[in-house]
Amino acid sequence: MTRRLRKSLVVLVTAITAVVAAGTTAQAGGIPTSAAGPTKAVESTYSDRGPWELTTQKGFGCCDSTGAAFDVWYPTDLGANGERHPIITWGNGTFAHPHQYDYLLSHLASWGFVVIAADNTNTGSGREMLEAVDFLRRQDGDPSSVFHQKLDTDAVGAMGHSQGAVGTLNATAHSGGTVRTAVPIELPGQYMCTLGLPKPEGMTTCTDPRELTTGSVFYVNGSDSPISASTQPLPWQMIGIQSAQAYYEATPESLTKVRATLNGPNHNDIQGQPGCTPDNLGCVNGVTGFLGYLTAWVMDRLQGDTRAHSAFVSGTGELFGDPDWSNQTSNITG
């Protein structure tokens, strides 16, 4: 990273913090923060590793349109008992690489998903994420591939962190219905892409949830992230979409949608292995608290797991009574 770019990003984060400070302060009051493990039945089930042994391959195949190779995580015994495995395409945060999310992506693969991520640090457009899906679809049709006729190419989800969360929504909106569910994690406000400061290419790309026409969305953030606010002091119609609350509200009601805030994490806890590495200053607890409901969501949306589905029913679902989470909102009624 150049010195000029690093300095500009420091200024950018300072500006961001000022913009959302009122909303962030409001959300923090009275909310407990905890690094404790999950205690609820659905969350606890899916916080554990799944039944599949897994294989990880860095640089499995080439390439997205920028030349970045694809890393994959998948069940070792692909297709056992006739199983067709759903696909999750992953979007990295700015300056991040897939290996920094290895614990999370391995966890998802242990539950029967084939996870793919381009080793690309600019994923905001979502283009690279869709190219990853296209790559796996070709693999499914290739008799020489380990994935040949092992994938459920009609069950595709997109998931990503920070800039990759922007890419997650963009990939979903521009997929023509291919992506059935989106899970944006620590999604930055729209000011991130509009402030006129030097920044990586992918950070200049905005996303607008009003462009979503099909599928479902689960908005997830940590309460202490300075970049991904839970709430905002003024309506999004006045100041733009600057918080998880606003993204949720701007998402069409015709889509199935949920949002929730995990109490305590900073912006990079999702990169935990599972705890925080010493060099990750944006991580305070690690990834463990996220695992249960993230996995339950894709189990529901892509594998039809009715028990997982029950956790997200508005008002009565397990997520709504979980003290480690706040700002729970859902339009799922049954």
XYZ file of C-alpha atoms in Angstrom:
334
model
C 0.000 0.000 0.000
C 1.416 3.409 -0.908
C 1.988 5.962 1.839
C -0.408 8.371 0.136
C -3.154 5.760 -0.101
C -2.649 4.641 3.511
C -2.872 8.246 4.739
C -5.998 8.827 2.650
C -7.668 5.763 4.137
C -6.937 7.002 7.653
C -8.620 10.292 6.743
C -11.484 8.356 5.180
C -12.117 6.257 8.285
C -11.987 9.407 10.437
C -14.613 11.020 8.226
C -16.759 7.903 8.331
C -16.659 7.795 12.117
C -17.822 11.408 12.278
C -20.719 10.792 9.882
C -22.168 7.838 11.789
C -21.156 8.753 15.333
C -24.633 9.767 16.426
C -26.187 6.529 15.228
C -23.371 4.386 16.631
C -23.545 6.034 20.035
C -27.267 5.465 20.166
C -26.958 1.786 19.325
C -24.227 1.135 21.903
C -26.117 2.278 24.955
C -27.266 -0.602 27.143
C -26.067 -3.319 24.773
C -23.912 -5.954 26.474
C -20.807 -7.134 24.704
C -19.781 -10.720 25.056
C -17.201 -13.077 23.654
C -19.078 -16.061 25.087
C -19.958 -18.994 22.877
C -23.459 -19.621 21.528
C -26.136 -20.851 23.922
C -29.240 -21.273 21.747
C -30.196 -24.565 20.096
C -30.074 -23.621 16.393
C -27.114 -21.299 16.834
C -25.231 -23.891 18.862
C -25.845 -26.620 16.286
C -24.498 -24.597 13.390
C -21.659 -23.048 15.367
C -20.146 -26.540 15.509
C -18.335 -27.974 12.522
C -20.625 -29.870 10.174
C -20.542 -33.572 9.273
C -18.443 -33.272 6.118
C -14.675 -33.673 6.032
C -13.287 -30.938 3.846
C -10.603 -30.158 1.320
C -9.075 -26.741 0.695
C -7.234 -25.863 -2.504
C -5.532 -22.528 -3.035
C -5.300 -21.497 -6.679
C -7.572 -24.347 -7.761
C -8.389 -22.737 -11.088
C -7.865 -19.712 -13.261
C -9.116 -17.003 -13.252
C -11.399 -14.014 -12.884
C -11.233 -11.163 -15.418
C -8.337 -9.552 -13.530
C -6.264 -12.740 -13.587
C -6.882 -13.655 -9.934
C -7.009 -17.403 -9.293
C -9.838 -19.110 -7.446
C -9.444 -20.742 -4.028
C -11.988 -23.422 -3.100
C -13.245 -25.170 0.044
C -15.381 -28.256 -0.459
C -16.527 -31.547 1.103
C -13.872 -34.169 0.463
C -16.422 -36.871 -0.340
C -18.195 -34.817 -2.988
C -21.489 -36.232 -4.172
C -21.750 -38.931 -1.504
C -25.164 -40.629 -1.641
C -26.057 -38.581 -4.703
C -25.633 -35.249 -2.921
C -25.535 -32.098 -5.042
C -23.712 -29.346 -3.196
C -24.865 -25.704 -3.109
C -22.373 -22.988 -4.063
C -21.302 -19.982 -1.993
C -19.253 -17.311 -3.748
C -17.177 -15.179 -1.364
C -16.072 -11.525 -1.631
C -12.965 -10.330 0.247
C -12.669 -7.027 2.050
C -10.296 -4.301 0.873
C -6.639 -5.462 0.894
C -7.809 -8.881 2.181
C -7.224 -12.329 0.713
C -9.287 -15.532 0.991
C -6.906 -17.190 3.466
C -7.807 -14.490 6.005
C -11.342 -15.942 6.091
C -10.237 -19.571 6.101
C -11.934 -20.509 9.383
C -15.336 -19.214 8.268
C -15.128 -20.615 4.741
C -13.930 -24.014 5.997
C -16.819 -24.026 8.455
C -19.333 -23.475 5.661
C -17.778 -26.258 3.571
C -18.114 -28.639 6.524
C -21.881 -28.183 6.205
C -21.914 -29.361 2.602
C -21.283 -26.175 0.651
C -18.723 -25.649 -2.073
C -17.172 -22.251 -1.363
C -15.183 -20.311 -3.941
C -13.264 -17.039 -3.632
C -11.149 -15.176 -6.146
C -7.845 -14.022 -4.629
C -8.852 -10.479 -5.476
C -8.722 -7.491 -3.134
C -11.180 -5.386 -5.166
C -14.539 -7.135 -5.138
C -16.988 -4.243 -4.823
C -18.430 -4.600 -8.306
C -19.481 -8.189 -7.644
C -18.184 -9.104 -11.096
C -15.442 -11.361 -9.737
C -17.930 -13.159 -7.510
C -20.178 -13.960 -10.465
C -17.175 -15.084 -12.506
C -16.402 -17.527 -9.699
C -19.916 -18.966 -9.983
C -19.532 -19.291 -13.753
C -16.227 -21.114 -13.200
C -17.869 -23.691 -10.926
C -20.757 -24.156 -13.331
C -18.258 -25.039 -16.039
C -16.537 -27.421 -13.640
C -19.855 -29.148 -12.985
C -20.137 -29.874 -16.689
C -16.518 -30.997 -17.140
C -16.059 -34.797 -16.885
C -12.421 -34.305 -15.864
C -13.276 -32.101 -12.876
C -13.642 -33.221 -9.273
C -16.884 -31.178 -9.294
C -18.411 -32.961 -12.307
C -22.145 -33.391 -11.671
C -21.587 -32.793 -7.955
C -22.913 -29.221 -7.699
C -26.397 -27.821 -7.237
C -25.968 -24.967 -9.689
C -29.494 -23.733 -8.943
C -28.611 -23.151 -5.269
C -26.124 -20.287 -5.224
C -25.446 -17.828 -2.421
C -23.174 -14.795 -2.193
C -21.414 -13.770 1.008
C -18.749 -11.150 1.631
C -17.051 -8.814 4.076
C -16.841 -5.012 3.920
C -16.032 -4.131 0.292
C -16.918 -7.753 -0.436
C -20.301 -7.123 1.197
C -20.846 -4.379 -1.375
C -19.890 -6.909 -4.038
C -22.301 -9.412 -2.509
C -25.285 -7.129 -3.080
C -24.070 -6.095 -6.534
C -23.481 -9.704 -7.567
C -26.964 -10.636 -6.396
C -28.612 -7.697 -8.136
C -26.815 -8.370 -11.430
C -27.015 -12.169 -11.442
C -30.316 -12.461 -13.265
C -31.687 -14.545 -10.411
C -28.720 -16.941 -10.271
C -27.814 -15.837 -6.736
C -30.650 -16.915 -4.467
C -29.429 -15.377 -1.223
C -27.018 -12.642 -0.173
C -25.181 -12.313 3.148
C -23.379 -8.955 3.348
C -21.205 -8.770 6.488
C -20.015 -5.378 7.803
C -21.502 -3.522 4.838
C -20.116 0.057 4.665
C -22.383 3.055 4.226
C -22.687 4.633 0.797
C -20.424 7.524 1.793
C -17.507 5.094 1.533
C -17.820 4.981 -2.248
C -18.680 8.653 -2.758
C -16.037 10.492 -0.719
C -13.561 12.007 -3.169
C -10.373 10.587 -1.661
C -7.805 8.270 -3.262
C -8.855 4.685 -2.596
C -8.751 1.255 -4.212
C -10.858 0.793 -7.326
C -13.420 -1.471 -5.707
C -14.131 1.085 -2.984
C -15.433 3.534 -5.604
C -18.298 1.154 -6.408
C -21.581 1.761 -4.600
C -24.442 -0.628 -4.054
C -28.153 0.089 -3.848
C -30.447 -2.565 -2.342
C -33.375 -1.104 -4.268
C -31.874 -2.820 -7.333
C -32.526 -6.242 -5.798
C -35.484 -7.960 -7.441
C -35.265 -11.613 -6.362
C -33.895 -13.771 -3.581
C -33.228 -13.028 0.070
C -30.797 -11.010 2.199
C -29.328 -11.374 5.691
C -27.562 -8.167 6.791
C -25.017 -8.805 9.549
C -22.699 -6.417 11.384
C -20.748 -6.089 14.610
C -21.808 -3.425 17.083
C -18.362 -1.827 17.433
C -17.420 -1.456 13.774
C -16.640 2.206 12.969
C -17.330 1.593 9.272
C -20.528 -0.464 9.317
C -23.020 1.322 11.534
C -26.129 -0.430 12.817
C -28.311 2.671 12.740
C -28.160 6.267 11.529
C -29.450 9.525 13.032
C -31.513 10.603 10.005
C -33.635 8.695 7.465
C -31.835 7.201 4.483
C -34.069 9.200 2.167
C -32.324 12.336 3.533
C -28.681 11.302 3.969
C -28.367 8.141 1.936
C -27.989 4.533 2.992
C -25.361 4.697 5.742
C -26.261 1.810 8.077
C -27.515 -1.758 8.265
C -30.885 -0.365 9.321
C -31.081 1.749 6.160
C -29.952 -1.076 3.873
C -32.674 -3.262 5.352
C -35.344 -0.586 5.018
C -34.379 0.178 1.405
C -34.504 -3.500 0.409
C -37.826 -4.210 -1.341
C -40.452 -5.887 0.816
C -40.934 -8.464 -1.926
C -37.616 -10.022 -0.874
C -37.160 -12.148 2.228
C -34.915 -10.067 4.479
C -33.376 -10.145 7.958
C -30.843 -8.004 9.769
C -29.038 -8.419 13.087
C -26.065 -7.013 14.999
C -23.658 -9.203 16.951
C -22.804 -7.357 20.152
C -19.113 -6.644 20.649
C -17.214 -7.291 17.392
C -15.237 -4.695 15.510
C -14.957 -4.544 11.721
C -12.594 -7.491 11.161
C -13.759 -10.107 13.675
C -15.097 -12.132 10.762
C -11.423 -12.818 9.909
C -10.863 -14.688 13.188
C -9.073 -18.074 13.058
C -11.230 -18.473 15.159
C -9.720 -15.928 17.576
C -8.003 -12.702 16.600
C -4.465 -12.763 15.254
C -2.060 -10.252 16.862
C -1.718 -8.194 13.673
C -5.466 -7.733 13.125
C -6.251 -4.490 14.928
C -9.870 -4.482 13.766
C -10.637 -7.760 15.576
C -11.559 -8.061 19.263
C -13.360 -11.397 19.786
C -12.955 -13.421 16.610
C -15.369 -15.180 14.287
C -17.046 -17.678 16.650
C -20.084 -15.550 17.464
C -20.957 -15.166 13.792
C -20.793 -18.822 12.777
C -24.119 -20.182 13.998
C -26.602 -17.857 12.366
C -24.567 -17.298 9.192
C -24.509 -21.063 8.661
C -28.149 -21.498 9.662
C -29.171 -18.862 7.123
C -27.533 -20.574 4.152
C -28.708 -23.981 5.399
C -32.254 -22.614 5.267
C -31.966 -20.714 2.007
C -29.859 -23.175 -0.014
C -30.479 -26.569 1.617
C -34.090 -26.161 2.751
C -33.364 -26.809 6.432
C -36.641 -26.081 8.234
C -35.067 -26.117 11.697
C -32.582 -23.464 10.616
C -35.437 -21.479 9.061
C -37.278 -21.303 12.376
C -34.526 -19.167 13.919
C -35.343 -16.225 11.644
C -39.127 -16.006 12.038
C -39.981 -12.458 13.099
C -40.494 -12.058 16.831
C -40.573 -15.751 17.728
C -37.413 -17.100 16.095
C -34.413 -18.022 18.218
C -32.391 -15.078 16.887
C -34.891 -12.658 18.430
C -34.369 -13.943 21.969
C -30.599 -14.204 21.768
C -28.979 -11.707 24.195
C -25.718 -11.707 22.218
C -27.514 -10.087 19.294
C -29.439 -6.847 18.875
C -31.345 -4.886 16.195
C -33.031 -8.113 15.069
C -35.509 -7.385 12.275
C -37.199 -9.777 9.855
C -40.094 -9.950 7.433
C -40.286 -13.749 7.739
C -43.639 -14.621 9.287
C -43.675 -18.396 9.157
